[in-house]
Coordinates of C-alpha atoms and ligand atoms in Angstrom, one line a residue:
M1 CA -22.6 -5.6 -11.3
S2 CA -21.1 -7.5 -13.9
E3 CA -20.6 -11.3 -13.3
A4 CA -17.8 -11.8 -15.4
T5 CA -16.7 -15.5 -15.2
P6 CA -13.2 -15.7 -14.0
K7 CA -10.7 -16.1 -16.3
A8 CA -7.5 -19.2 -16.0
R9 CA -5.4 -17.9 -13.4
E10 CA -3.0 -19.7 -11.7
H11 CA -3.9 -21.4 -8.4
W12 CA -2.0 -22.0 -4.9
S13 CA -1.4 -26.0 -5.1
G14 CA -3.8 -26.4 -1.9
S15 CA -4.9 -24.5 1.0
L16 CA -1.5 -25.2 3.1
G17 CA 0.2 -23.1 0.3
F18 CA -2.1 -20.3 0.7
V19 CA -2.3 -20.5 4.3
L20 CA 2.0 -20.3 4.2
A21 CA 1.7 -17.6 1.9
A22 CA -0.4 -15.3 3.3
A23 CA 1.0 -15.8 6.6
G24 CA 4.5 -15.4 5.1
S25 CA 3.1 -11.6 4.1
A26 CA 1.4 -11.4 7.3
I27 CA 4.4 -11.9 9.6
G28 CA 7.0 -9.5 9.2
L29 CA 9.1 -6.4 10.6
G30 CA 6.2 -5.5 11.7
N31 CA 5.8 -9.0 14.2
I32 CA 9.3 -9.2 15.0
W33 CA 11.2 -5.7 15.1
K34 CA 7.9 -3.4 16.0
F35 CA 5.3 -5.7 17.8
P36 CA 8.2 -6.0 20.5
Y37 CA 9.3 -2.1 20.6
I38 CA 5.9 -1.1 21.0
T39 CA 4.5 -3.6 23.2
G40 CA 8.1 -2.0 25.9
E41 CA 6.9 1.2 25.3
N42 CA 3.1 0.1 26.3
G43 CA 3.5 -1.9 29.6
G44 CA 3.8 -5.2 28.2
G45 CA 1.8 -7.8 28.9
A46 CA -1.9 -5.3 29.1
F47 CA -1.0 -4.3 26.0
V48 CA -0.6 -7.9 24.7
L49 CA -4.3 -8.3 25.9
V50 CA -5.6 -5.2 24.1
Y51 CA -3.3 -6.3 20.6
L52 CA -5.4 -9.4 20.9
L53 CA -8.7 -8.2 21.4
C54 CA -8.3 -5.9 18.4
I55 CA -6.7 -8.9 16.3
A56 CA -9.9 -10.9 17.1
V57 CA -12.3 -8.3 17.0
I58 CA -11.1 -6.1 13.6
G59 CA -8.2 -7.8 12.1
L60 CA -10.2 -11.1 11.8
P61 CA -13.7 -9.8 10.0
V62 CA -11.6 -7.8 7.6
M63 CA -9.2 -9.7 6.6
I64 CA -12.0 -12.5 5.6
C65 CA -13.5 -9.8 3.9
E66 CA -10.4 -9.0 1.8
I67 CA -9.6 -13.0 0.9
A68 CA -14.1 -13.0 -0.2
I69 CA -13.5 -10.4 -2.2
G70 CA -10.3 -11.6 -4.1
R71 CA -11.7 -15.5 -4.5
R72 CA -14.9 -13.8 -5.6
T73 CA -13.7 -12.0 -8.5
Q74 CA -10.2 -13.8 -9.2
R75 CA -8.3 -10.2 -10.2
N76 CA -6.7 -7.8 -8.5
P77 CA -7.1 -4.7 -6.1
V78 CA -7.9 -2.7 -8.8
G79 CA -10.3 -4.9 -11.2
A80 CA -11.9 -6.4 -8.0
F81 CA -13.2 -3.3 -7.1
H82 CA -14.3 -2.7 -10.4
E83 CA -16.0 -6.1 -11.1
L84 CA -17.9 -5.7 -7.3
S85 CA -18.9 -1.7 -7.5
P86 CA -22.5 -0.8 -9.0
A87 CA -22.3 1.3 -12.0
T88 CA -22.9 4.7 -10.0
S89 CA -22.7 4.6 -6.0
L90 CA -24.1 7.7 -4.5
L91 CA -21.9 7.2 -1.0
A92 CA -19.0 7.4 -3.9
H93 CA -20.4 10.7 -4.9
G94 CA -20.7 11.8 -1.6
I95 CA -17.5 11.2 -0.3
G96 CA -16.3 12.5 -3.6
L97 CA -18.3 16.0 -3.1
A98 CA -17.1 16.6 0.0
V99 CA -13.8 15.7 -0.7
L100 CA -13.8 18.2 -3.4
L101 CA -15.3 20.7 -1.7
T102 CA -12.7 21.1 0.9
G103 CA -10.1 20.8 -1.5
A104 CA -11.9 24.1 -2.6
S105 CA -12.0 25.9 0.8
L106 CA -8.3 24.9 1.5
L107 CA -7.7 27.4 -1.9
L108 CA -9.2 30.0 -0.5
F109 CA -7.3 29.7 2.6
R110 CA -4.1 29.3 0.3
V111 CA -3.4 25.5 1.3
W112 CA -1.7 25.5 -1.9
G113 CA -0.6 21.9 -2.0
W114 CA -3.3 20.0 0.4
G115 CA -6.0 22.1 -1.5
A116 CA -4.9 20.3 -4.8
V117 CA -3.8 17.6 -3.3
L118 CA -7.7 17.2 -2.3
I119 CA -9.2 18.4 -5.5
A120 CA -7.3 16.3 -7.3
V121 CA -8.6 13.1 -5.2
G122 CA -12.2 14.3 -5.1
L123 CA -12.3 14.3 -9.2
L124 CA -10.4 10.7 -9.1
I125 CA -13.2 9.9 -6.6
F126 CA -15.5 10.8 -9.1
R127 CA -14.0 9.6 -12.1
F128 CA -13.1 6.1 -10.7
G129 CA -16.0 5.1 -7.4
W130 CA -14.6 2.5 -5.5
T131 CA -12.1 1.2 -7.7
L132 CA -9.8 3.6 -6.4
V133 CA -9.6 1.7 -3.2
G134 CA -7.6 -1.1 -5.4
F135 CA -5.7 1.5 -6.5
M136 CA -5.1 2.9 -3.1
G137 CA -3.4 -0.9 -2.7
V138 CA -1.5 -0.5 -5.7
V139 CA 0.0 2.5 -4.4
A140 CA 0.4 1.7 -1.0
G141 CA 2.3 -1.5 -2.5
F142 CA 4.6 0.5 -3.7
T143 CA 5.2 2.8 -0.8
I144 CA 5.6 0.6 2.1
L145 CA 7.9 -1.4 0.3
S146 CA 9.9 1.5 -1.5
F147 CA 11.1 1.5 2.6
Y148 CA 10.4 -1.6 4.0
S149 CA 13.0 -3.1 1.9
V150 CA 15.4 -1.0 3.2
V151 CA 14.7 -1.8 6.9
A152 CA 14.7 -4.9 5.1
G153 CA 18.1 -4.2 4.0
W154 CA 20.0 -3.5 7.0
T155 CA 19.2 -6.6 7.8
L156 CA 20.7 -7.9 5.2
G157 CA 23.7 -5.9 6.0
Y158 CA 24.1 -7.2 10.1
I159 CA 23.7 -11.0 9.0
L160 CA 26.6 -9.5 7.3
E161 CA 28.3 -7.4 10.1
A162 CA 27.0 -10.1 12.5
V163 CA 29.4 -13.0 11.0
T164 CA 32.2 -10.7 11.0
G165 CA 32.2 -10.2 14.4
R166 CA 32.1 -6.2 14.2
L167 CA 28.5 -6.2 16.1
N168 CA 30.7 -6.3 19.1
F169 CA 29.3 -3.7 22.0
T170 CA 29.4 -3.6 25.2
E171 CA 27.4 -0.6 25.5
V172 CA 24.3 0.5 23.9
A173 CA 26.1 3.4 23.5
Q174 CA 28.1 2.3 21.0
A175 CA 25.7 0.0 19.3
K176 CA 23.6 3.1 18.6
E177 CA 27.1 4.9 16.9
F178 CA 27.4 1.9 14.5
F179 CA 23.8 2.1 13.7
G180 CA 23.7 5.5 13.0
G181 CA 27.2 5.1 11.0
F182 CA 25.4 2.2 8.8
I183 CA 22.3 3.7 7.8
T184 CA 23.5 7.2 6.4
N185 CA 26.1 5.2 4.4
P186 CA 25.0 5.1 1.0
A187 CA 27.2 2.4 -0.3
W188 CA 26.0 0.1 2.6
A189 CA 22.2 1.3 2.9
I190 CA 21.6 1.3 -1.1
G191 CA 23.5 -1.9 -1.5
C192 CA 21.8 -3.9 0.4
H193 CA 18.3 -2.2 -0.5
I194 CA 19.1 -3.2 -3.7
A195 CA 20.7 -7.2 -3.1
F196 CA 16.9 -7.5 -0.9
M197 CA 15.2 -6.3 -3.6
L198 CA 16.8 -8.7 -6.3
M199 CA 15.9 -11.5 -4.2
C200 CA 12.0 -10.5 -4.2
I201 CA 11.7 -9.8 -7.6
A202 CA 13.4 -13.2 -8.1
I203 CA 10.7 -15.0 -6.0
V204 CA 8.0 -13.2 -7.5
A205 CA 9.0 -13.4 -11.5
G206 CA 8.5 -16.9 -10.6
G207 CA 4.9 -17.1 -10.1
V208 CA 2.5 -17.7 -8.0
K209 CA 2.9 -21.6 -7.3
K210 CA 6.7 -21.9 -8.6
G211 CA 7.7 -18.8 -6.5
I212 CA 5.6 -17.1 -4.1
E213 CA 4.3 -20.2 -2.5
R214 CA 7.3 -22.7 -2.9
W215 CA 9.4 -19.7 -1.3
S216 CA 6.6 -19.4 1.2
K217 CA 6.8 -23.5 2.5
I218 CA 10.4 -23.0 2.6
L219 CA 10.7 -19.9 4.3
M220 CA 8.1 -20.2 6.9
P221 CA 9.6 -23.6 8.6
L222 CA 12.8 -21.5 8.6
L223 CA 11.4 -19.0 10.3
L224 CA 9.9 -21.0 12.9
L225 CA 12.6 -22.8 13.7
L226 CA 15.0 -19.6 14.4
L227 CA 12.6 -18.6 16.5
V228 CA 12.4 -21.2 18.6
A229 CA 16.3 -21.4 18.7
L230 CA 15.9 -18.0 20.3
I231 CA 13.4 -18.3 22.7
I232 CA 15.2 -21.0 24.0
R233 CA 18.7 -19.4 24.3
A234 CA 16.9 -16.6 26.3
L235 CA 14.5 -18.2 28.5
T236 CA 17.7 -20.7 29.9
L237 CA 19.3 -17.6 30.2
P238 CA 20.1 -16.4 34.6
G239 CA 17.5 -13.5 35.1
S240 CA 15.1 -14.1 32.1
T241 CA 12.2 -14.7 34.5
A242 CA 12.2 -10.9 34.8
G243 CA 12.0 -10.0 31.2
V244 CA 8.8 -13.2 30.8
R245 CA 7.1 -11.5 34.0
F246 CA 7.4 -7.8 32.2
Y247 CA 5.9 -9.6 29.1
L248 CA 3.2 -11.7 30.6
R249 CA 2.0 -9.4 33.7
P250 CA -0.6 -7.3 32.4
D251 CA -0.6 -4.2 34.1
F252 CA -3.9 -2.1 33.7
S253 CA -3.1 0.9 34.9
R254 CA -0.6 1.4 31.5
I255 CA -3.2 1.1 29.2
T256 CA -4.6 4.4 27.8
A257 CA -7.0 4.7 25.0
Q258 CA -3.5 6.3 23.1
S259 CA -2.3 2.8 23.3
V260 CA -5.6 0.6 22.3
L261 CA -5.2 2.9 18.9
I262 CA -1.8 2.0 18.4
A263 CA -2.7 -1.6 19.1
L264 CA -5.3 -1.6 16.9
G265 CA -3.2 0.6 13.9
H266 CA -0.5 -2.2 14.7
A267 CA -3.1 -4.8 14.3
F268 CA -3.7 -3.9 10.2
F269 CA -0.1 -3.7 9.6
S270 CA 0.8 -6.5 11.1
L271 CA -1.8 -8.3 9.3
S272 CA -1.1 -7.1 5.8
L273 CA -4.7 -5.5 5.5
G274 CA -6.3 -2.3 4.0
M275 CA -3.9 -2.6 1.2
G276 CA -5.1 -5.6 -0.8
A277 CA -2.2 -7.4 0.0
M278 CA -5.3 -10.2 1.1
I279 CA -7.0 -9.6 -1.7
T280 CA -4.4 -10.8 -4.3
Y281 CA -3.7 -14.1 -2.0
G282 CA -7.0 -14.1 -1.9
S283 CA -7.7 -14.5 -5.5
Y284 CA -5.3 -17.2 -6.3
L285 CA -7.7 -19.4 -4.2
S286 CA -10.0 -21.8 -5.2
R287 CA -13.6 -22.3 -4.2
E288 CA -13.0 -25.5 -2.8
Q289 CA -10.9 -23.9 0.3
N290 CA -12.5 -22.8 3.4
L291 CA -12.2 -19.3 3.8
L292 CA -12.9 -18.9 7.0
S293 CA -10.7 -21.2 8.6
S294 CA -7.8 -20.2 6.9
S295 CA -8.5 -16.8 7.7
F296 CA -8.5 -17.7 11.2
S297 CA -5.2 -19.7 10.0
I298 CA -3.4 -17.1 9.2
V299 CA -4.3 -14.9 12.0
V300 CA -3.7 -17.3 14.5
L301 CA -0.3 -18.1 12.6
D302 CA 0.9 -14.5 12.7
T303 CA -0.6 -13.7 16.3
V304 CA 1.5 -16.0 17.9
I305 CA 4.6 -15.2 16.2
A306 CA 4.1 -11.6 17.2
L307 CA 4.1 -13.2 20.8
M308 CA 6.8 -15.4 20.4
A309 CA 9.1 -13.1 18.8
G310 CA 8.2 -10.8 22.3
L311 CA 9.1 -14.1 24.3
A312 CA 12.5 -14.2 22.5
I313 CA 13.4 -10.5 23.3
F314 CA 12.7 -8.9 26.8
P315 CA 14.2 -12.1 28.7
A316 CA 17.3 -11.5 27.0
V317 CA 17.1 -7.8 27.5
F318 CA 15.7 -8.3 31.3
A319 CA 18.7 -11.3 31.9
Y320 CA 21.5 -8.4 31.1
G321 CA 19.7 -5.6 32.9
F322 CA 18.7 -3.9 30.1
G323 CA 15.1 -1.8 29.8
P324 CA 12.2 -3.1 27.5
D325 CA 11.1 0.6 26.1
A326 CA 14.2 1.7 24.0
G327 CA 11.9 1.9 21.2
P328 CA 12.7 1.4 17.4
G329 CA 16.1 1.0 18.2
L330 CA 15.2 -2.2 20.5
V331 CA 16.3 -5.0 18.0
F332 CA 19.4 -2.9 16.4
Q333 CA 20.8 -1.7 19.2
V334 CA 19.8 -3.8 22.1
L335 CA 19.9 -6.7 20.9
P336 CA 23.5 -6.5 19.2
T337 CA 24.6 -5.6 22.4
V338 CA 22.7 -8.8 24.8
F339 CA 24.4 -11.1 22.2
H340 CA 27.8 -9.9 22.5
R341 CA 27.8 -10.4 25.9
M342 CA 25.9 -13.7 25.9
P343 CA 28.1 -17.1 25.2
L344 CA 28.3 -17.5 20.7
G345 CA 26.9 -14.4 20.9
V346 CA 28.3 -14.2 17.0
L347 CA 26.1 -16.8 16.2
W348 CA 22.7 -15.8 17.5
A349 CA 23.1 -12.2 16.6
A350 CA 22.9 -14.2 13.1
I351 CA 20.5 -16.2 13.2
F352 CA 18.6 -13.5 14.9
F353 CA 18.9 -11.2 11.5
L354 CA 18.5 -14.3 9.4
L355 CA 14.9 -14.8 11.3
L356 CA 13.9 -11.0 10.5
L357 CA 15.1 -11.2 6.8
V358 CA 12.9 -13.7 6.3
A359 CA 10.2 -12.3 8.0
A360 CA 10.8 -9.6 6.1
L361 CA 11.3 -11.3 2.5
T362 CA 8.0 -12.8 2.3
S363 CA 6.0 -10.0 3.3
A364 CA 8.0 -8.1 0.5
I365 CA 6.9 -10.6 -2.0
S366 CA 3.4 -9.9 -1.2
L367 CA 3.1 -6.0 -1.4
L368 CA 5.5 -6.3 -5.1
E369 CA 2.6 -9.4 -6.3
V370 CA 0.1 -6.4 -5.3
V371 CA 1.5 -4.3 -7.9
T372 CA 2.2 -7.0 -10.5
A373 CA -1.0 -8.7 -10.0
Y374 CA -2.5 -5.3 -11.4
F375 CA -0.5 -4.9 -14.1
I376 CA -0.5 -8.6 -15.3
D377 CA -4.6 -8.6 -14.9
E378 CA -5.5 -5.0 -15.8
R379 CA -2.6 -4.0 -18.3
K380 CA -2.0 -7.5 -20.0
W381 CA 1.9 -6.9 -19.5
P382 CA 3.4 -10.8 -19.3
R383 CA 4.1 -11.6 -15.4
S384 CA 7.9 -11.3 -15.9
R385 CA 7.8 -8.0 -17.6
A386 CA 5.7 -6.4 -14.7
T387 CA 7.8 -7.6 -11.8
W388 CA 11.4 -7.0 -12.8
V389 CA 9.7 -3.0 -14.3
M390 CA 7.8 -2.2 -11.4
G391 CA 10.6 -3.9 -8.9
G392 CA 13.0 -1.6 -10.5
L393 CA 10.9 1.4 -10.0
I394 CA 10.3 0.9 -6.8
T395 CA 14.4 -0.1 -5.7
L396 CA 14.6 3.2 -7.2
L397 CA 12.4 4.9 -4.8
G398 CA 14.3 3.0 -2.0
V399 CA 16.8 4.2 -2.9
L400 CA 15.6 7.9 -2.0
C401 CA 14.8 6.1 0.7
A402 CA 17.7 4.6 1.1
I403 CA 20.1 8.5 1.1
S404 CA 17.6 10.3 2.4
V405 CA 17.3 7.9 5.8
A406 CA 18.4 11.0 7.9
D407 CA 17.6 13.9 6.6
W408 CA 16.6 16.0 3.8
S409 CA 20.6 16.7 2.9
R410 CA 20.8 14.8 -0.5
L411 CA 17.3 15.6 -1.8
E412 CA 17.4 19.2 -0.8
F413 CA 15.3 20.5 -4.0
L414 CA 12.9 18.1 -3.0
H415 CA 12.8 18.7 0.2
R416 CA 12.1 22.4 -1.1
A417 CA 9.2 22.2 -3.2
L418 CA 7.5 20.1 -0.6
V419 CA 7.9 22.4 2.2
W420 CA 6.9 25.0 -0.4
A421 CA 3.4 22.9 -1.5
F422 CA 2.9 21.7 2.3
G423 CA 4.4 24.2 4.9
G424 CA 5.9 21.2 6.5
V425 CA 7.3 18.1 5.8
K426 CA 7.9 14.6 7.6
D427 CA 11.8 14.3 9.3
S428 CA 12.8 12.5 6.2
F429 CA 11.7 11.3 2.6
F430 CA 12.0 8.0 4.5
D431 CA 9.5 9.1 7.2
V432 CA 7.1 10.4 4.7
M433 CA 6.8 7.3 3.0
D434 CA 6.2 5.1 6.1
H435 CA 3.8 8.1 6.8
I436 CA 1.4 8.0 3.7
S437 CA 1.9 4.3 3.9
S438 CA 1.2 3.4 7.6
N439 CA -0.9 6.6 9.0
W440 CA -3.0 7.6 5.8
L441 CA -3.0 4.4 3.3
L442 CA -3.8 1.7 5.0
P443 CA -6.5 3.1 7.5
L444 CA -8.3 4.4 4.7
G445 CA -7.8 1.0 2.6
G446 CA -9.3 -1.0 5.9
F447 CA -11.9 1.7 6.8
F448 CA -13.3 1.8 2.6
I449 CA -12.7 -2.4 2.2
S450 CA -15.1 -2.6 5.3
L451 CA -17.8 0.1 4.0
F452 CA -17.4 -1.7 0.8
V453 CA -18.0 -5.0 1.6
G454 CA -21.3 -3.9 4.7
W455 CA -23.4 -1.6 2.5
I456 CA -22.1 -1.7 -1.4
W457 CA -21.1 -5.1 -2.3
G458 CA -23.7 -6.2 0.8
V459 CA -22.9 -8.8 3.3
K460 CA -25.3 -11.7 1.3
H461 CA -23.1 -11.8 -1.7
A462 CA -19.9 -11.7 0.6
V463 CA -21.7 -14.6 2.3
D464 CA -22.9 -16.3 -0.4
E465 CA -18.9 -16.3 -1.3
I466 CA -17.7 -17.3 2.0
R467 CA -20.0 -20.0 2.3
H468 CA -18.3 -22.3 -0.8
G469 CA -16.2 -24.6 1.2
S470 CA -17.1 -23.2 4.9
Q471 CA -20.9 -24.2 5.2
N472 CA -20.5 -23.6 9.0
F473 CA -19.5 -20.3 8.8
A474 CA -23.6 -19.3 7.3
D475 CA -26.0 -21.9 9.2
V476 CA -24.5 -23.2 12.3
H477 CA -26.3 -21.8 14.9
L478 CA -23.1 -20.1 16.9
I479 CA -24.9 -21.3 19.8
S480 CA -25.2 -25.0 18.7
L481 CA -21.6 -24.3 17.4
L482 CA -20.0 -23.3 20.6
A483 CA -22.5 -26.4 22.5
G484 CA -20.6 -28.5 20.8
L485 CA -23.9 -29.2 19.1
K486 CA -23.5 -28.4 15.6
D487 CA -24.1 -31.9 14.0
D488 CA -27.1 -32.5 16.2
P489 CA -30.0 -31.2 13.1
S490 CA -32.9 -30.0 15.3
H491 CA -29.8 -27.8 16.8
N492 CA -29.9 -26.1 13.7
A493 CA -33.2 -26.1 12.3
N494 CA -34.6 -22.4 13.8
P495 CA -34.2 -19.8 11.7
H496 CA -30.3 -19.2 11.8
V497 CA -30.7 -15.4 13.4
L498 CA -27.6 -15.5 15.5
T499 CA -24.9 -17.3 13.4
L500 CA -21.3 -16.7 12.3
A501 CA -22.3 -15.2 9.3
S502 CA -24.6 -12.8 10.9
L503 CA -22.1 -11.7 14.0
W504 CA -20.2 -10.8 11.0
G505 CA -21.9 -8.9 8.6
I506 CA -23.1 -6.7 12.2
F507 CA -18.6 -6.1 12.5
I508 CA -18.5 -5.3 9.4
R509 CA -21.1 -3.3 9.3
F510 CA -21.0 -1.1 12.0
I511 CA -17.8 -1.8 14.5
S512 CA -14.5 -2.6 11.8
P513 CA -15.2 0.9 10.0
T514 CA -16.1 3.2 12.8
A515 CA -13.5 1.4 15.0
V516 CA -11.3 1.9 12.2
L517 CA -11.9 5.7 11.7
I518 CA -11.4 6.7 15.1
A519 CA -8.2 5.3 15.1
F520 CA -7.6 6.9 11.6
L521 CA -8.7 10.8 13.2
H522 CA -6.4 10.2 15.9
T523 CA -3.2 9.0 14.0
I524 CA -3.6 12.5 11.7
G525 CA -3.7 14.1 14.7
W526 CA -8.0 15.0 14.4
L527 CA -8.5 12.9 18.0
D528 CA -6.3 13.3 20.7
F529 CA -7.0 11.0 24.0
K530 CA -3.0 12.2 25.0
P531 CA -3.3 13.7 28.9
K532 CA -0.7 16.1 27.2
P533 CA 2.8 15.0 27.3
P534 CA 5.6 16.8 28.1
A535 CA 7.3 17.8 25.3
P536 CA 9.4 15.4 23.2
P537 CA 13.4 16.3 23.3
P538 CA 13.9 16.8 19.3
A539 CA 13.9 13.2 18.1
A540 CA 17.6 12.8 16.5
S541 CA 17.3 12.1 13.0
V542 CA 18.6 8.4 13.1
E543 CA 16.0 7.6 15.3
S544 CA 13.1 9.3 13.8
A545 CA 13.6 7.3 10.7
V546 CA 13.2 4.5 11.9
E547 CA 10.2 5.4 14.0
N548 CA 7.0 3.1 12.5
P549 CA 7.4 0.7 9.5
Ligands
LIG1 N1 2.0 -7.3 7.8 C1 4.2 -7.1 7.4 C2 4.7 -6.9 8.5 O1 4.2 -7.3 9.4 C3 4.1 -5.3 6.3 C4 3.1 -5.3 5.3 C5 2.3 -4.6 5.4 C6 2.7 -6.6 4.5 C7 1.1 -4.9 4.4 C8 2.6 -6.5 3.7 C9 1.4 -5.6 3.6 O2 5.7 -6.7 8.8

């Protein structure tokens, strides 16, 4: 284990800067677009409770892992894993061998695409060991941002459409048609996507303090303000209580194993876990700051904003007699119709899409920062070059997503190649990027990050790191803490068995990896808890394009 001394590195100006930037990363389209609609589809209040449990039991412990890795190493995810990994790891070699053998047997069965991919991954595991988890994060930064920026571009476009009065739908069907036309119009889709990426690049090029932190300190309060305004508007509409009841009254009969796993997957995406965003932001944290209370604040902020988004949306949706289960179209189709029926609808629609844009922007900069930090730290590129070159490449990949949101017709060649190699592919290039990142890279990243901290780097080293700036964490007896006796020396004198640190260690070593693995196997279809759903109608291509960001 190499103990390189941290180089001079730009840091956040203080805890507040860090917490706001990290909360900015966490709070995004996931909170305002996806959380309300998956809550709507999964029965409301009870789902919210399950989600809260996932956040507390899995999200918070993994968040602490990532920030601890980042602050300890003061490096991007690739450098961080490289620094903390042992020279050889039996576990890594074992996994590498298993992947390699699976790939080889697939080739025997003439499954060429997957066989080749698995063999390549197996070889990479042999070559890079745990450092590969860091590389996965950089790749995820690329793939997530490529489709995330397209959806963010739509919100930008919708602000313009709102203020020019074109979101004047009286029926959801009209809104649906308009949305379909909007996202498949290349000029709009590409133009808005590029404009969004330029904002993102400009902020990240400004650096940690003058770019990311400064903008987070402006944009996060703005976000809160817009959201509060929307909630007040929604709650004061006649008939809004039905929405509040749906949202807050738990009906546990609606909870299935399936919805628990959806909640867990979403907890990861929403907290920006599993791809090194929090490692990277943690690497700009100095050792005096309290890592534990910061992690706690980030998780609470992200959760509170998601809950508030539901409170802005459901009461309004119910007040105008719409259903809560419209799926991904909820915010782009149902809401504009709702706003149009309100007094001053143009204003509320513009405020809502501005809110969505702000949330997306602070998340997107963290995705770009992961990629940028790698090129700055490991390839020694100057920040401006790293940001513009990588931002430019991601923009190009995003253009492919933008033009292929509905189907493959504009990327026929690529489609044929993929079908040849992998048999079938998802509905569109946009879906493929989404699928690779949300269903594969993030869960696998989260799984390996907790495995790494729990079993390779070791809970002991991690706890030593967390201790700096948050003594209570490791050394105060949990019972004394809960009882309000943490400052009484005699209550902390016994051997510290039940401390926050020991509890965290157990979660990280056993509970998080197991839960994440189960969720992962479920998403890729190897575990099926569904009672046997009626065959779904073939999804309209536009709908499926926006399935899960
Ligand atoms: N957490 C962001 C959201 O909720 C998305 C994101 C995922 C950002 C992973 C960075 C890393 O929208």
